[in-house]
PDB file of C-alpha atoms in Angstrom:
ATOM      1  CA  MET A 115      -4.738  57.485  62.532  1.00  0.00           C
ATOM      2  CA  SER A 116      -7.709  55.463  63.663  1.00  0.00           C
ATOM      3  CA  TRP A 117      -9.846  53.806  60.994  1.00  0.00           C
ATOM      4  CA  ASN A 118     -13.606  53.523  61.338  1.00  0.00           C
ATOM      5  CA  THR A 119     -14.863  51.785  58.242  1.00  0.00           C
ATOM      6  CA  PHE A 120     -15.976  48.524  56.796  1.00  0.00           C
ATOM      7  CA  PHE A 121     -14.747  46.889  53.595  1.00  0.00           C
ATOM      8  CA  LEU A 122     -16.678  44.305  51.654  1.00  0.00           C
ATOM      9  CA  ILE A 123     -14.582  42.919  48.826  1.00  0.00           C
ATOM     10  CA  GLN A 124     -15.837  40.466  46.243  1.00  0.00           C
ATOM     11  CA  LYS A 125     -14.030  38.663  43.448  1.00  0.00           C
ATOM     12  CA  GLY A 126     -15.286  39.968  40.113  1.00  0.00           C
ATOM     13  CA  SER A 127     -15.956  43.251  38.395  1.00  0.00           C
ATOM     14  CA  GLN A 128     -19.421  43.959  39.780  1.00  0.00           C
ATOM     15  CA  GLY A 129     -18.182  47.402  40.870  1.00  0.00           C
ATOM     16  CA  LYS A 130     -18.366  48.624  37.278  1.00  0.00           C
ATOM     17  CA  GLN A 131     -22.135  48.847  37.835  1.00  0.00           C
ATOM     18  CA  PRO A 132     -22.504  49.947  41.476  1.00  0.00           C
ATOM     19  CA  ALA A 133     -26.311  50.060  41.593  1.00  0.00           C
ATOM     20  CA  SER A 134     -26.559  46.547  40.121  1.00  0.00           C
ATOM     21  CA  PHE A 135     -23.965  45.280  42.589  1.00  0.00           C
ATOM     22  CA  LEU A 136     -25.932  46.677  45.537  1.00  0.00           C
ATOM     23  CA  GLU A 137     -29.114  45.148  44.128  1.00  0.00           C
ATOM     24  CA  SER A 138     -27.384  41.736  43.959  1.00  0.00           C
ATOM     25  CA  LEU A 139     -26.688  42.177  47.685  1.00  0.00           C
ATOM     26  CA  GLY A 140     -30.419  42.667  48.306  1.00  0.00           C
ATOM     27  CA  LEU A 141     -30.287  46.460  48.345  1.00  0.00           C
ATOM     28  CA  PRO A 142     -32.231  47.685  45.288  1.00  0.00           C
ATOM     29  CA  GLY A 143     -32.878  51.304  44.400  1.00  0.00           C
ATOM     30  CA  ALA A 144     -29.350  52.646  44.834  1.00  0.00           C
ATOM     31  CA  GLN A 145     -28.652  56.030  43.318  1.00  0.00           C
ATOM     32  CA  GLU A 146     -25.122  56.789  42.139  1.00  0.00           C
ATOM     33  CA  THR A 147     -24.296  60.338  43.190  1.00  0.00           C
ATOM     34  CA  GLU A 148     -20.643  61.206  42.566  1.00  0.00           C
ATOM     35  CA  SER A 149     -17.089  59.966  42.166  1.00  0.00           C
ATOM     36  CA  ILE A 150     -14.997  60.213  45.330  1.00  0.00           C
ATOM     37  CA  SER A 151     -11.485  59.362  46.491  1.00  0.00           C
ATOM     38  CA  PHE A 152     -10.365  56.446  48.681  1.00  0.00           C
ATOM     39  CA  HIS A 153      -9.875  58.910  51.539  1.00  0.00           C
ATOM     40  CA  GLU A 154     -13.477  60.101  51.196  1.00  0.00           C
ATOM     41  CA  ALA A 155     -14.749  56.521  50.763  1.00  0.00           C
ATOM     42  CA  THR A 156     -13.160  55.459  54.055  1.00  0.00           C
ATOM     43  CA  SER A 157     -14.260  58.538  55.991  1.00  0.00           C
ATOM     44  CA  SER A 158     -16.462  57.946  59.017  1.00  0.00           C
ATOM     45  CA  GLY A 159     -18.634  60.745  57.640  1.00  0.00           C
ATOM     46  CA  LEU A 160     -19.439  58.903  54.396  1.00  0.00           C
ATOM     47  CA  ALA A 161     -23.140  59.297  53.641  1.00  0.00           C
ATOM     48  CA  GLY A 162     -23.905  56.016  51.915  1.00  0.00           C
ATOM     49  CA  GLN A 163     -21.817  53.259  50.398  1.00  0.00           C
ATOM     50  CA  ALA A 164     -18.838  53.742  48.096  1.00  0.00           C
ATOM     51  CA  ILE A 165     -17.905  51.193  45.445  1.00  0.00           C
ATOM     52  CA  ALA A 166     -14.851  50.741  43.245  1.00  0.00           C
ATOM     53  CA  GLU A 167     -13.539  48.052  40.928  1.00  0.00           C
ATOM     54  CA  SER A 168      -9.903  47.236  40.338  1.00  0.00           C
ATOM     55  CA  ASN A 169      -7.727  44.276  39.518  1.00  0.00           C
ATOM     56  CA  GLY A 170     -10.766  41.979  39.176  1.00  0.00           C
ATOM     57  CA  TRP A 171     -12.151  42.877  42.601  1.00  0.00           C
ATOM     58  CA  THR A 172     -15.138  44.919  43.705  1.00  0.00           C
ATOM     59  CA  ILE A 173     -14.532  46.982  46.840  1.00  0.00           C
ATOM     60  CA  LEU A 174     -17.369  48.458  48.877  1.00  0.00           C
ATOM     61  CA  THR A 175     -16.912  50.734  51.899  1.00  0.00           C
ATOM     62  CA  ASP A 176     -19.472  51.690  54.527  1.00  0.00           C
ATOM     63  CA  PRO A 177     -18.572  53.376  57.839  1.00  0.00           C
ATOM     64  CA  VAL A 178     -21.708  52.120  59.607  1.00  0.00           C
ATOM     65  CA  PHE A 179     -21.429  48.483  58.473  1.00  0.00           C
ATOM     66  CA  PHE A 180     -24.870  48.522  56.737  1.00  0.00           C
ATOM     67  CA  LEU A 181     -26.554  48.828  60.135  1.00  0.00           C
ATOM     68  CA  ASP A 182     -28.587  51.864  59.066  1.00  0.00           C
ATOM     69  CA  LEU A 183     -30.172  49.934  56.171  1.00  0.00           C
ATOM     70  CA  PHE A 184     -31.622  46.965  58.052  1.00  0.00           C
ATOM     71  CA  PRO A 185     -34.301  46.591  60.752  1.00  0.00           C
ATOM     72  CA  ASP A 186     -33.132  45.775  64.271  1.00  0.00           C
ATOM     73  CA  ASP A 187     -34.228  42.121  64.078  1.00  0.00           C
ATOM     74  CA  ALA A 188     -31.979  41.541  61.037  1.00  0.00           C
ATOM     75  CA  ILE A 189     -29.062  42.891  63.054  1.00  0.00           C
ATOM     76  CA  SER A 190     -29.702  41.324  66.467  1.00  0.00           C
ATOM     77  CA  GLY A 191     -30.258  37.881  64.931  1.00  0.00           C
ATOM     78  CA  GLY A 192     -27.658  38.605  62.338  1.00  0.00           C
ATOM     79  CA  GLY A 193     -24.691  36.992  60.788  1.00  0.00           C
ATOM     80  CA  VAL A 194     -21.078  37.054  61.803  1.00  0.00           C
ATOM     81  CA  LEU A 195     -20.154  40.663  60.941  1.00  0.00           C
ATOM     82  CA  LEU A 196     -23.159  41.720  58.871  1.00  0.00           C
ATOM     83  CA  PRO A 197     -26.934  41.911  59.095  1.00  0.00           C
ATOM     84  CA  LEU A 198     -28.371  38.440  58.398  1.00  0.00           C
ATOM     85  CA  PRO A 199     -30.074  39.195  55.033  1.00  0.00           C
ATOM     86  CA  LEU A 200     -26.823  40.589  53.633  1.00  0.00           C
ATOM     87  CA  GLU A 201     -24.753  37.702  54.956  1.00  0.00           C
ATOM     88  CA  GLN A 202     -27.202  35.210  53.436  1.00  0.00           C
ATOM     89  CA  ARG A 203     -26.766  36.900  50.032  1.00  0.00           C
ATOM     90  CA  LEU A 204     -22.990  36.745  50.357  1.00  0.00           C
ATOM     91  CA  LEU A 205     -23.124  33.049  51.241  1.00  0.00           C
ATOM     92  CA  ALA A 206     -25.276  32.330  48.180  1.00  0.00           C
ATOM     93  CA  MET A 207     -23.021  34.387  45.907  1.00  0.00           C
ATOM     94  CA  SER A 208     -19.762  33.016  47.330  1.00  0.00           C
ATOM     95  CA  ASN A 209     -19.739  29.916  45.130  1.00  0.00           C
ATOM     96  CA  GLU A 210     -19.214  32.184  42.151  1.00  0.00           C
ATOM     97  CA  HIS A 211     -17.789  35.282  43.846  1.00  0.00           C
ATOM     98  CA  PRO A 212     -15.705  34.726  47.000  1.00  0.00           C
ATOM     99  CA  SER A 213     -16.261  37.644  49.360  1.00  0.00           C
ATOM    100  CA  TYR A 214     -14.429  39.036  52.354  1.00  0.00           C
ATOM    101  CA  ALA A 215     -15.574  41.444  55.044  1.00  0.00           C
ATOM    102  CA  LEU A 216     -13.108  43.570  57.002  1.00  0.00           C
ATOM    103  CA  LEU A 217     -14.224  45.631  59.985  1.00  0.00           C
ATOM    104  CA  LEU A 218     -12.005  48.383  61.370  1.00  0.00           C
ATOM    105  CA  ASN A 219     -13.419  50.443  64.204  1.00  0.00           C
ATOM    106  CA  GLY A 220     -10.707  52.244  66.114  1.00  0.00           C
ATOM    107  CA  VAL A 221     -13.215  54.236  68.186  1.00  0.00           C
ATOM    108  CA  SER A 222     -14.528  51.093  69.889  1.00  0.00           C
ATOM    109  CA  ASP A 223     -11.316  49.086  69.375  1.00  0.00           C
ATOM    110  CA  THR A 224     -13.285  46.485  67.386  1.00  0.00           C
ATOM    111  CA  TYR A 225     -11.832  44.555  64.460  1.00  0.00           C
ATOM    112  CA  GLY A 226     -13.100  41.689  62.387  1.00  0.00           C
ATOM    113  CA  PHE A 227     -12.683  39.567  59.302  1.00  0.00           C
ATOM    114  CA  ALA A 228     -15.012  37.101  57.581  1.00  0.00           C
ATOM    115  CA  ALA A 229     -14.420  34.990  54.465  1.00  0.00           C
ATOM    116  CA  TYR A 230     -17.409  33.792  52.434  1.00  0.00           C
ATOM    117  CA  GLU A 231     -16.239  31.025  50.112  1.00  0.00           C
ATOM    118  CA  ASN A 232     -17.946  28.031  48.500  1.00  0.00           C
ATOM    119  CA  GLY A 233     -21.317  28.769  50.104  1.00  0.00           C
ATOM    120  CA  GLU A 234     -20.093  29.075  53.680  1.00  0.00           C
ATOM    121  CA  CYS A 235     -18.405  31.415  56.083  1.00  0.00           C
ATOM    122  CA  SER A 236     -15.020  29.690  56.033  1.00  0.00           C
ATOM    123  CA  ARG A 237     -13.286  32.070  58.459  1.00  0.00           C
ATOM    124  CA  ALA A 238     -14.546  34.582  60.995  1.00  0.00           C
ATOM    125  CA  ILE A 239     -12.724  36.646  63.604  1.00  0.00           C
ATOM    126  CA  LEU A 240     -14.206  39.369  65.785  1.00  0.00           C
ATOM    127  CA  GLN A 241     -12.237  41.117  68.496  1.00  0.00           C
ATOM    128  CA  ALA A 242     -13.192  44.050  70.687  1.00  0.00           C
ATOM    129  CA  GLU A 243     -10.974  45.679  73.287  1.00  0.00           C
ATOM    130  CA  ASP A 244      -8.463  42.797  73.224  1.00  0.00           C
ATOM    131  CA  THR A 245     -11.183  40.164  73.746  1.00  0.00           C
ATOM    132  CA  THR A 246     -11.866  37.617  71.010  1.00  0.00           C
ATOM    133  CA  TYR A 247     -15.589  36.977  70.592  1.00  0.00           C
ATOM    134  CA  ILE A 248     -15.492  34.922  67.391  1.00  0.00           C
ATOM    135  CA  ASP A 249     -12.633  32.837  66.015  1.00  0.00           C
ATOM    136  CA  THR A 250     -13.805  30.086  63.699  1.00  0.00           C
ATOM    137  CA  GLY A 251     -12.552  28.387  60.557  1.00  0.00           C
ATOM    138  CA  ALA A 252      -9.281  28.874  58.760  1.00  0.00           C
ATOM    139  CA  THR A 253      -7.933  30.613  55.694  1.00  0.00           C
ATOM    140  CA  SER A 254      -4.367  31.206  54.651  1.00  0.00           C
ATOM    141  CA  PHE A 255      -5.027  34.955  54.569  1.00  0.00           C
ATOM    142  CA  THR A 256      -5.678  35.358  58.277  1.00  0.00           C
ATOM    143  CA  ASN A 257      -3.371  32.549  59.371  1.00  0.00           C
ATOM    144  CA  ASP A 258      -0.469  34.542  57.960  1.00  0.00           C
ATOM    145  CA  HIS A 259      -1.643  37.945  59.168  1.00  0.00           C
ATOM    146  CA  TRP A 260      -3.676  37.781  62.353  1.00  0.00           C
ATOM    147  CA  ALA A 261      -1.333  37.903  65.316  1.00  0.00           C
ATOM    148  CA  GLU A 262      -1.872  39.221  68.806  1.00  0.00           C
ATOM    149  CA  ASP A 263       1.296  41.300  68.795  1.00  0.00           C
ATOM    150  CA  ARG A 264       0.369  43.261  65.640  1.00  0.00           C
ATOM    151  CA  ASP A 265      -1.708  46.384  65.208  1.00  0.00           C
ATOM    152  CA  PRO A 266      -5.122  45.120  63.995  1.00  0.00           C
ATOM    153  CA  GLU A 267      -5.732  48.072  61.682  1.00  0.00           C
ATOM    154  CA  GLU A 268      -2.361  47.579  60.011  1.00  0.00           C
ATOM    155  CA  MET A 269      -3.019  43.830  59.687  1.00  0.00           C
ATOM    156  CA  LEU A 270      -6.434  44.295  58.105  1.00  0.00           C
ATOM    157  CA  LEU A 271      -5.228  46.900  55.612  1.00  0.00           C
ATOM    158  CA  GLU A 272      -2.347  44.589  54.622  1.00  0.00           C
ATOM    159  CA  LEU A 273      -4.864  41.775  54.296  1.00  0.00           C
ATOM    160  CA  LEU A 274      -7.049  43.932  52.034  1.00  0.00           C
ATOM    161  CA  ALA A 275      -4.050  44.598  49.772  1.00  0.00           C
ATOM    162  CA  GLU A 276      -2.956  40.947  49.760  1.00  0.00           C
ATOM    163  CA  ILE A 277      -6.405  39.574  48.876  1.00  0.00           C
ATOM    164  CA  THR A 278      -7.042  42.058  46.069  1.00  0.00           C
ATOM    165  CA  GLY A 279      -3.473  42.422  44.816  1.00  0.00           C
ATOM    166  CA  ILE A 280      -3.997  46.190  44.785  1.00  0.00           C
ATOM    167  CA  GLU A 281      -0.813  47.920  45.895  1.00  0.00           C
ATOM    168  CA  SER A 282      -2.242  51.409  46.369  1.00  0.00           C
ATOM    169  CA  PHE A 283      -5.848  52.381  46.965  1.00  0.00           C
ATOM    170  CA  ASP A 284      -5.118  56.116  46.966  1.00  0.00           C
ATOM    171  CA  GLU A 285      -5.737  56.640  43.240  1.00  0.00           C
ATOM    172  CA  LEU A 286      -8.750  54.322  43.043  1.00  0.00           C
ATOM    173  CA  PRO A 287     -11.967  56.169  42.100  1.00  0.00           C
ATOM    174  CA  PHE A 288     -15.037  55.198  44.137  1.00  0.00           C
ATOM    175  CA  THR A 289     -18.666  55.808  43.222  1.00  0.00           C
ATOM    176  CA  LEU A 290     -20.789  57.064  46.093  1.00  0.00           C
ATOM    177  CA  CYS A 291     -24.261  55.511  46.262  1.00  0.00           C
ATOM    178  CA  GLU A 292     -27.277  56.386  48.346  1.00  0.00           C
ATOM    179  CA  VAL A 293     -29.194  53.224  49.207  1.00  0.00           C
ATOM    180  CA  PRO A 294     -32.761  53.037  50.535  1.00  0.00           C
ATOM    181  CA  PRO A 295     -33.252  50.849  53.622  1.00  0.00           C
ATOM    182  CA  PHE A 296     -33.795  47.102  53.131  1.00  0.00           C
ATOM    183  CA  GLY A 297     -37.320  46.309  51.945  1.00  0.00           C
ATOM    184  CA  SER A 298     -38.320  49.933  51.292  1.00  0.00           C
ATOM    185  CA  THR A 299     -38.464  49.677  47.468  1.00  0.00           C
TER     186      THR A 299
END
């Protein structure tokens, strides 16, 4: 199975109020629409963002990596794995809420990881088609997991479980949210 999704995980229980969590990321006006499964939340056909909370972590999924919510200039001059306005919010929040971004895109063979801790991006990796484009910083999470001889999707899903301490995501209920584009509200 090829994964095509993006995970943003943040320490804390912000996922109990999905619309407020999205607003804290600079995306106000979110409308909660329905409860969905992990399978639906990680589907490439997801229409919006899906948010869950478990084990003291907030988990957000988005198959298009927030790219549909931001203008082109926020993306082209953007951050490591995210549009610049979103990455700036994560950096500001990371003193209180460490955050991690995991990119799995089997269609384009692109994989990435970024750690936002203590006000900085402490670790970033971006690989596409066996070429490493970004590899900066260090964190014990990726030092133990990221290896050239391993399947990147398998590594990132193991990393997601290790960071959050969640053993199975299958039973985790997600709330689907529709979010207006950045700056439209």
